[in-house]
Coordinates of C-alpha atoms in Angstrom, one line a residue:
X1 CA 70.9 130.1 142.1
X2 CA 67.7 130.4 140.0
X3 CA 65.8 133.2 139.1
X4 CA 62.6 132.8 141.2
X5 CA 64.0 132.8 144.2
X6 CA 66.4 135.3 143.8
X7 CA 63.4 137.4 143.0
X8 CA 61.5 135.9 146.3
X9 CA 64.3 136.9 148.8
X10 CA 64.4 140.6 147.0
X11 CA 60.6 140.7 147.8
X12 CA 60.6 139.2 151.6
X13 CA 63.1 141.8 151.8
X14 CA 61.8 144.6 150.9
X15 CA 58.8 144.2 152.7
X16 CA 60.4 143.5 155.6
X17 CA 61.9 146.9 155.4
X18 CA 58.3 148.8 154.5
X19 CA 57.2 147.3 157.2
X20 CA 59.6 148.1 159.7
X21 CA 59.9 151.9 158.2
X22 CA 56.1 152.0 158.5
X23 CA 56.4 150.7 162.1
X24 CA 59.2 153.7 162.9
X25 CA 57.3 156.4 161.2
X26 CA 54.0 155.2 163.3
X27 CA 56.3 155.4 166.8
X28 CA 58.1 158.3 165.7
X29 CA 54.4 160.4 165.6
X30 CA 53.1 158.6 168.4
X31 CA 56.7 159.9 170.0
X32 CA 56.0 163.4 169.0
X33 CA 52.1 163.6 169.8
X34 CA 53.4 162.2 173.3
X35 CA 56.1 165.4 173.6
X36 CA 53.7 168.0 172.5
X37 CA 50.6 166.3 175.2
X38 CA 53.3 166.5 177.7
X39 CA 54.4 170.0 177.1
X40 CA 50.2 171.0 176.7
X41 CA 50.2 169.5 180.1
X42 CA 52.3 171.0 182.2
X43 CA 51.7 174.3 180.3
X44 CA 47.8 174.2 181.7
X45 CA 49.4 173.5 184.9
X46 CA 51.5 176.4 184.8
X47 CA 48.8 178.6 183.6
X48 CA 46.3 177.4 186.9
X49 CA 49.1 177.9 189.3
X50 CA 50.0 181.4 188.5
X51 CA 47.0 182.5 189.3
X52 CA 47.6 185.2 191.8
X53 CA 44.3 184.3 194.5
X54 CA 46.8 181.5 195.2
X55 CA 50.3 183.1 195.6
X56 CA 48.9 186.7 196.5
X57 CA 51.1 189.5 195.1
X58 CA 55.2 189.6 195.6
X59 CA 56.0 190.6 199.0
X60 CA 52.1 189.6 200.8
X61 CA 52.3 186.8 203.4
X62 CA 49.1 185.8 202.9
X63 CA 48.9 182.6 201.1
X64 CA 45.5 180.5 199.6
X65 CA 47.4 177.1 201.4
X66 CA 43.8 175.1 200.8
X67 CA 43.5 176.0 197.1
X68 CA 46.9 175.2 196.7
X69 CA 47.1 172.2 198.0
X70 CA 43.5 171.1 196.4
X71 CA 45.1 171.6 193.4
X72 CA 47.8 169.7 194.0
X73 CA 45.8 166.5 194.6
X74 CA 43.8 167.2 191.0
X75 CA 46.8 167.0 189.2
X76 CA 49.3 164.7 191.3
X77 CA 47.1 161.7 189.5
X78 CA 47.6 162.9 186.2
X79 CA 49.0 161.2 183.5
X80 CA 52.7 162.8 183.3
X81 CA 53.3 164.5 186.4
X82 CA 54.0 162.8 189.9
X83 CA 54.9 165.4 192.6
X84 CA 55.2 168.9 192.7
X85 CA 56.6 171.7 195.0
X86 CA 55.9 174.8 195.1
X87 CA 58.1 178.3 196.0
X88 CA 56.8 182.0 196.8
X89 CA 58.9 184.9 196.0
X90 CA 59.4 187.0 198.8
X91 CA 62.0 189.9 197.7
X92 CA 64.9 188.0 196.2
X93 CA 64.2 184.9 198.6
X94 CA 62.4 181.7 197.3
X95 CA 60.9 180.0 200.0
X96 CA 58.9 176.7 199.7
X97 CA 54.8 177.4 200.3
X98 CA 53.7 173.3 199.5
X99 CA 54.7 171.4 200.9
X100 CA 54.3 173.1 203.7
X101 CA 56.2 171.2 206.3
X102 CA 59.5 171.0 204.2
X103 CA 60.7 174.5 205.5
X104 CA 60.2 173.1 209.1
X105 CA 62.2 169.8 208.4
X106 CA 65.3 171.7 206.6
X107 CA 65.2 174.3 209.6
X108 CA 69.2 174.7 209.9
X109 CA 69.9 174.9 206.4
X110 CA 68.9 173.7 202.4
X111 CA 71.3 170.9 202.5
X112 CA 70.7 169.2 205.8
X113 CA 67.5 167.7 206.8
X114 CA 66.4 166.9 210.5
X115 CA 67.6 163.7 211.6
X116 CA 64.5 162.2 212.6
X117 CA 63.3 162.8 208.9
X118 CA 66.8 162.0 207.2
X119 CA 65.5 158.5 205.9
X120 CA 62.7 160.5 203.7
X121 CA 65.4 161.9 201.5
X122 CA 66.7 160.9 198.8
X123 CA 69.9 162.9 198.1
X124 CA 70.8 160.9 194.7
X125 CA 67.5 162.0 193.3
X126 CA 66.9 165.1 194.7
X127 CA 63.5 164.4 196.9
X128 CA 62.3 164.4 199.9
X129 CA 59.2 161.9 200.1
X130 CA 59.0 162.2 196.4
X131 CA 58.5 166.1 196.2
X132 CA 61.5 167.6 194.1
X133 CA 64.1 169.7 196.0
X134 CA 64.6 173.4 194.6
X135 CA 68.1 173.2 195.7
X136 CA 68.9 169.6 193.8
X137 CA 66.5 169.6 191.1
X138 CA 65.8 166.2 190.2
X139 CA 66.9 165.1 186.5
X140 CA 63.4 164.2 185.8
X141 CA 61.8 167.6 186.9
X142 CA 61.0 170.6 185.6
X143 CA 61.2 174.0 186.9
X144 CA 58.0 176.6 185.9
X145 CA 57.9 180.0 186.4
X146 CA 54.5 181.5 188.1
X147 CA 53.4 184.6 186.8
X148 CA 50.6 187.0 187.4
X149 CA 50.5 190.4 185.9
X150 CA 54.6 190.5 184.6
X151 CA 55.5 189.8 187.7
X152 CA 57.0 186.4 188.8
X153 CA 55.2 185.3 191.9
X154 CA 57.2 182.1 192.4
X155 CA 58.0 178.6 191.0
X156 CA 56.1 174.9 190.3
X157 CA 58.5 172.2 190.4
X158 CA 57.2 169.1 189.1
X159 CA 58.6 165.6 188.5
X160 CA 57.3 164.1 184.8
X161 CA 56.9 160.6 184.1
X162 CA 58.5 160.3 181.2
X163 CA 58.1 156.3 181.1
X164 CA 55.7 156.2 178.1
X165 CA 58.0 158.4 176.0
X166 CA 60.8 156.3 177.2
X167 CA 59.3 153.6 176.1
X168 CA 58.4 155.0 172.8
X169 CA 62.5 156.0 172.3
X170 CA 63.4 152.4 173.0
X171 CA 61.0 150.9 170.3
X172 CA 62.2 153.4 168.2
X173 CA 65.7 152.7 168.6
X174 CA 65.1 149.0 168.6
X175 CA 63.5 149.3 165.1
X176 CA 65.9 152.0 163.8
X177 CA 68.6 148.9 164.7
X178 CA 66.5 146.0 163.1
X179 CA 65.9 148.4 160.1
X180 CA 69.5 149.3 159.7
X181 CA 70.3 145.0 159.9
X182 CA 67.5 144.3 157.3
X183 CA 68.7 147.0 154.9
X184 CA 72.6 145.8 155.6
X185 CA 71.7 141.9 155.1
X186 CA 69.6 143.1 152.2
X187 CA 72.4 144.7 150.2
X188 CA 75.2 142.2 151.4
X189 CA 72.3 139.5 149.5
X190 CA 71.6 141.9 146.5
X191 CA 75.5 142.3 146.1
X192 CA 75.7 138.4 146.0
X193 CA 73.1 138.2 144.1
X194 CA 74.6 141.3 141.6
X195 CA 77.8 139.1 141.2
X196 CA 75.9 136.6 140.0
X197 CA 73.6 137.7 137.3
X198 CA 77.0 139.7 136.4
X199 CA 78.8 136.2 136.6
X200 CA 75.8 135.0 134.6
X201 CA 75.5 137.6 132.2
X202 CA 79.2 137.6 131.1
X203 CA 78.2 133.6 130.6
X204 CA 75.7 134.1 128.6
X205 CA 77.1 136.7 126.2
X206 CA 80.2 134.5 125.6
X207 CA 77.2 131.8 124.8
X208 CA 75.5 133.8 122.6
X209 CA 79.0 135.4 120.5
X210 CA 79.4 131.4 120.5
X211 CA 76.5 130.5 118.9
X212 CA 76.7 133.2 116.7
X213 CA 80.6 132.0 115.4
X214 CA 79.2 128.8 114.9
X215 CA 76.2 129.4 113.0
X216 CA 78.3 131.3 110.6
X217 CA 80.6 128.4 110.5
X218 CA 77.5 126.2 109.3
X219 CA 76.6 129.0 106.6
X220 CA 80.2 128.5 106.0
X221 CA 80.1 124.6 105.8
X222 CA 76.7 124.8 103.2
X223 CA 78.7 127.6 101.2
X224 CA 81.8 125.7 100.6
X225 CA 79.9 122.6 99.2
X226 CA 78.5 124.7 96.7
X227 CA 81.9 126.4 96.6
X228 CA 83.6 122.7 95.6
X229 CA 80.7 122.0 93.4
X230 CA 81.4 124.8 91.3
X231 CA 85.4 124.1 91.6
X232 CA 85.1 120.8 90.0
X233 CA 84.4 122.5 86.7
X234 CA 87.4 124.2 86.1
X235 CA 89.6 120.9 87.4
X236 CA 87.9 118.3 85.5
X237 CA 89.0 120.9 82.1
X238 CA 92.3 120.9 83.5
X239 CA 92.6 117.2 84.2
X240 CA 90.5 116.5 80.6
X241 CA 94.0 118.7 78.7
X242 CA 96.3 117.3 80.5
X243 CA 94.8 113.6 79.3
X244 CA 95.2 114.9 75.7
X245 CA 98.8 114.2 76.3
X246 CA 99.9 110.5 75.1
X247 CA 101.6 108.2 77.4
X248 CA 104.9 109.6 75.3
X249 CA 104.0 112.6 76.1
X250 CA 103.1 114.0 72.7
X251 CA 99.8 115.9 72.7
X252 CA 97.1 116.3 70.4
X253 CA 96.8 119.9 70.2
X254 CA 99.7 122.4 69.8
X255 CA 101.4 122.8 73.9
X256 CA 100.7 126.5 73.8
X257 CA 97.1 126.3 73.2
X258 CA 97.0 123.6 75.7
X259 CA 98.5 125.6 78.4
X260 CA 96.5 129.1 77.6
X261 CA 93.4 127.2 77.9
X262 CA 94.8 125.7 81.5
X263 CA 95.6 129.1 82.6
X264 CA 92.0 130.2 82.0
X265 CA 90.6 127.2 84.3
X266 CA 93.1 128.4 86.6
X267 CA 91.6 131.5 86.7
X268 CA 88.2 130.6 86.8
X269 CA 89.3 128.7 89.7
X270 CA 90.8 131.2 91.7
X271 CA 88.1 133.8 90.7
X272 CA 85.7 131.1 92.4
X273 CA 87.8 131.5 95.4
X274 CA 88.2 135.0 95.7
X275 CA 84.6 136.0 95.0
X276 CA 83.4 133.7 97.8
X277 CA 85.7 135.3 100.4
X278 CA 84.9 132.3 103.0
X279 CA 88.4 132.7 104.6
X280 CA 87.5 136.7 105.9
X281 CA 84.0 135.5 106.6
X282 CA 84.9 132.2 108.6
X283 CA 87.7 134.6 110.5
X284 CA 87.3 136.0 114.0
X285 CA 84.8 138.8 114.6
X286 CA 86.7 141.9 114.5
X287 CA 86.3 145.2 115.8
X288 CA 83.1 147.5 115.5
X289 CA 83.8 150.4 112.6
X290 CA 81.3 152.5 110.2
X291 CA 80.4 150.2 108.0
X292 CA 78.3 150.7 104.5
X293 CA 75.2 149.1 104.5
X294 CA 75.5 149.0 100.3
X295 CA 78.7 146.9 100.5
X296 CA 77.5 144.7 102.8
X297 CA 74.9 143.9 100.7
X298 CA 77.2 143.3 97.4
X299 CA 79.5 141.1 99.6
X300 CA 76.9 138.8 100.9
X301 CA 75.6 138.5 97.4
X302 CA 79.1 137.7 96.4
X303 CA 79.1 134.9 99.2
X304 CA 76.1 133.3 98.8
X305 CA 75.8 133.4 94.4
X306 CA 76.5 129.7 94.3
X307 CA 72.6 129.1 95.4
X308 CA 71.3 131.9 93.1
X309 CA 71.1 129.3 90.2
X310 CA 68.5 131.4 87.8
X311 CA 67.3 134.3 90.2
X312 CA 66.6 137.1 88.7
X313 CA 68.3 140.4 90.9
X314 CA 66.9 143.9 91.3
X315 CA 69.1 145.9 93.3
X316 CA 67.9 149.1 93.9
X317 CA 70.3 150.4 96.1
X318 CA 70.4 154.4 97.6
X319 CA 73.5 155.7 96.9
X320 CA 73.7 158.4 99.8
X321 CA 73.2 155.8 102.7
X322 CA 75.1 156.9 105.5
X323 CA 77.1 154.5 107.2
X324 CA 75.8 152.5 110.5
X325 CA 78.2 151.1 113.2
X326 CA 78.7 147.4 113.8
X327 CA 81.4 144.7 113.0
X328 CA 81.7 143.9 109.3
X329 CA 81.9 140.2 108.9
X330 CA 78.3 140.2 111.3
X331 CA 76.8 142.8 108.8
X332 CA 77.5 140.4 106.2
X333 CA 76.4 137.4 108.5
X334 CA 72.6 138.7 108.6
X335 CA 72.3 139.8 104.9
X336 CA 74.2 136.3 103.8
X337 CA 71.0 134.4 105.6
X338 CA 68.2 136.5 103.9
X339 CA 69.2 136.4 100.6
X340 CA 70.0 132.6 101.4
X341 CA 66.7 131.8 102.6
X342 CA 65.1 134.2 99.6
X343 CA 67.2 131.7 97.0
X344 CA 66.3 128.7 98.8
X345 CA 62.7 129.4 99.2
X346 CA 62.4 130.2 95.4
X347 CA 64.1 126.7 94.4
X348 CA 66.4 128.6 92.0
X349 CA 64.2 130.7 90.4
X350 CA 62.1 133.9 90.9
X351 CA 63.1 137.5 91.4
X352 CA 65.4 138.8 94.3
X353 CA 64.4 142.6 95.2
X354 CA 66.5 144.6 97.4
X355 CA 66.0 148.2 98.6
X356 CA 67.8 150.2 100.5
X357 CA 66.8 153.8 101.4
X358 CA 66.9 156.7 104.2
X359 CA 63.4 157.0 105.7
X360 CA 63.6 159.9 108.8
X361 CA 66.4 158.8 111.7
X362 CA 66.5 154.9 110.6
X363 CA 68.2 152.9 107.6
X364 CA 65.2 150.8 105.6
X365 CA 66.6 147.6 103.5
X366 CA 63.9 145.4 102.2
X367 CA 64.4 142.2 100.9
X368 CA 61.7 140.5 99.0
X369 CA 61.9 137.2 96.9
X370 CA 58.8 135.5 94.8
X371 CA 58.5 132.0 96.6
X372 CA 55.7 130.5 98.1
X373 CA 55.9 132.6 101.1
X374 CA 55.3 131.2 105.0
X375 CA 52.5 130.1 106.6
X376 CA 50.8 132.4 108.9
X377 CA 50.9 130.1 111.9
X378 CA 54.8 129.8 110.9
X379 CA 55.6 133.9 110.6
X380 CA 55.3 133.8 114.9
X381 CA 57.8 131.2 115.0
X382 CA 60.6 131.7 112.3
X383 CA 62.7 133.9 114.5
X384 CA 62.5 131.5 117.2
X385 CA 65.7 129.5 117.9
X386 CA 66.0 126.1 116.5
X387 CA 62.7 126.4 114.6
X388 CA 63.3 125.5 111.1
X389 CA 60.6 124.3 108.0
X390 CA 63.6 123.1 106.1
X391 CA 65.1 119.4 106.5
X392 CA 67.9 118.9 109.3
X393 CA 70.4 118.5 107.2
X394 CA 69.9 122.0 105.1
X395 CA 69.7 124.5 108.2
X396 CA 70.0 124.7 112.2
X397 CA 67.1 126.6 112.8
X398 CA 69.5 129.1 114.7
X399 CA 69.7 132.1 111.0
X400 CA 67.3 133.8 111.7
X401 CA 67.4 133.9 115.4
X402 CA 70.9 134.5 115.4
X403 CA 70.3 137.9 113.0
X404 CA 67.3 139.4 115.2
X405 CA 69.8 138.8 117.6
X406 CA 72.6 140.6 115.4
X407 CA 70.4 143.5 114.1
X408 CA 69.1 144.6 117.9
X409 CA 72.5 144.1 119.4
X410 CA 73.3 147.1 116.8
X411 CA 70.3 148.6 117.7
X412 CA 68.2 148.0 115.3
X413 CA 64.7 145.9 114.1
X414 CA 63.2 143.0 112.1
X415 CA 60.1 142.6 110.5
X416 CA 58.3 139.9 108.1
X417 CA 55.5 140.1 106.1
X418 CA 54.4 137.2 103.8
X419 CA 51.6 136.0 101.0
X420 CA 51.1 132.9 98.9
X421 CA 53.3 135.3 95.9
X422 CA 56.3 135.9 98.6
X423 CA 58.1 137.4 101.7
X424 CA 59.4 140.5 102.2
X425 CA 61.9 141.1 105.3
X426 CA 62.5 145.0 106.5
X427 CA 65.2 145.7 108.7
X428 CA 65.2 149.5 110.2
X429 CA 68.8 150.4 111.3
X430 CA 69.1 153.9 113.5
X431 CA 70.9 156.8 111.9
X432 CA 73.4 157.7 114.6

């Protein structure tokens, strides 16, 4: 699965999700505006109802039966309410003042209708001809007290349509579902998609700690020719005094002098060896440890002498560097390519300056040499991978890649600067 549209799907997804939280928070007000227009409503209702020229005071007869029922028909076409009934206080009794013929049709009792008007009820609801029933209040009515002066002169039953907020709910719910699918298929993807660029990841670092093992293998390979260059010295002396000896094996010179100056070549053979290390360098990676910056520096100079041919050194070393934290032979790894590249750019001659010193919360170590420097439209390139100005055969174009890559892995920087008189690399490590 490639990057792009990895990246797509996250987008499509999370815009499907603003949308569809935009869409719920728009319903969700509409919702609420619709709850509080409803409750204004039947709240001005209340208010016109209780006035007392309708109802009279508790106890009085006398009842405004026109004004009432004129009222009635102003608001039975409103928006939210559909019938209404309405009740008059007398004493502790609530009788029923509109309509006014529902007293007459539920003479014998509250519960039984007469039968000529039975089919105008409807018991499951609670109406009768779509007025609600004081006695079975529908579930879609609500009951308002009238009141006039602190006194309760009686009650407005009123059936709400509700359908509009009903409707709102279900879109809400609806998108609160699709929401809750989207955000569910969005994490099961983004999980899938996790294990991947974890998958990928782990790839890639095993990649890179490859690349890096076998570019020091090729610094390796280039140090050990010089290495056997320098070794045939010592074994052609060794071969030339053990030719001083005849085919009777009677020498020329006396056998003890022969044999101390074979134990020197020896030596000078084994010195060779030792000094170039190639068998700790060459060896697995090792685990991360304080590690002297100073050493490291001596070491890879150490490794890498057999290209120094008449280069001048000046070391100038701080002895009060505190340590940094990385694996050793790595350390090593990026100081053996400078100084490398420094003796190869000056063709065996020049000057070799190194610096190391404490500047604030970071490790400075500036390596300089006296070649013939890079060329400005090179200096963008050189820490590209597999960009090289030498021949194929002399490098891989991976050193100085594969030490950026070394120095920020331990959480440090690079920079190059470079004239016609030579080029100077600074790496900052942090003081942890």
């Amino acid at each position: 699965m490639s990057v792009a549209p990895q990246t797509t799907t996250r987008w499509v997804y999370a815009l499907a999700m603003v949308l569809l939280a935009a869409s719920l928070a728009i319903l969700w007000h509409l919702l609420t505006r619709f709850e509080k227009e409803l409750q204004s409503n039947l709240e001005r209702i209340q208010r016109v109802f209780s006035d007392e020229t309708l109802l009279k005071n508790p106890g009085d007869s006398n009842i405004n039966f026109g004004a009432i029922e004129e009222l009635v028909e102003k608001y039975r076409g409103s928006q939210y309410v559909r019938s209404m009934t309405i009740t008059k206080l007398f004493g502790k009794r609530e009788h029923i003042v509109y309509p006014y013929y529902l007293p007459a049709l539920f003479a014998r009792s509250s519960q039984e209708v007469l039968p000529a008007f039975a089919s105008d009820l409807d018991p499951k609801h609670g109406t009768f001809r779509g007025h609600p029933l004081p006695w079975r209040l529908p579930t879609d009515a609500v009951r308002l007290p009238l009141m006039a002066r602190g006194h309760v002169l009686g009650y407005l039953y009123a059936r709400v349509d509700r359908s509009p907020l009903r409707s709102v709910q279900l879109a809400i719910a609806l998108l609160t579902v699709l929401l809750a699918v989207t955000i569910s298929v969005f994490l099961l993807q983004f999980r899938k998609q996790a294990s991947v660029i974890s998958r990928t990841t782990i790839e890639l670092e095993e990649k890179r700690q490859e690349l890096v093992r076998l570019e020091r293998l090729a610094l390796a390979g280039q140090l050990s020719a010089n290495i056997l260059h320098d070794l045939k010295k010592p074994v052609l002396n060794i071969k030339s005094e053990l030719e001083e000896f005849d085919a009777d094996g009677q020498q020329q010179a006396p056998l003890a002098e022969v044999v101390q100056r074979m134990r020197e070549q020896v030596g000078v053979f084994l010195s060779i060896l030792r000094e170039g290390n190639l068998e700790r360098f060459v060896r697995g990676e090792g685990e991360t440890e304080w590690l002297s910056i100073n050493e490291a520096i001596e070491r890879s100079l150490a490794l890498v002498r057999y290209e120094r041919g008449a280069v001048q050194h000046k070391l100038q070393l701080c002895p009060d560097l505190p340590p940094v934290f990385g694996v050793p032979v790595r350390l090593v790894q990026v100081f053996s390519n400078l100084i490398l590249n420094a003796y190869q750019a000056m063709n065996g001659k020049g000057t070799l300056t190194i610096r190391t010193a404490r500047e604030g919360n970071h490790i400075a170590v500036e390596i300089s040499d006296t070649g013939p420097g890079i060329p400005a439209e090179a200096l963008d390139k050189i820490f590209r991978p597999f960009y090289s100005t030498k021949p194929a055969e002399v490098g891989t174009g991976l050193g100085l890649y594969i030490t950026r890559d070394i120095i920020e892995e331990m959480g440090g920087r690079i920079y190059v600067t470079s004239h016609e008189g030579g080029t100077t690399f600074r790496i900052e490590f942090p003081v942890v």
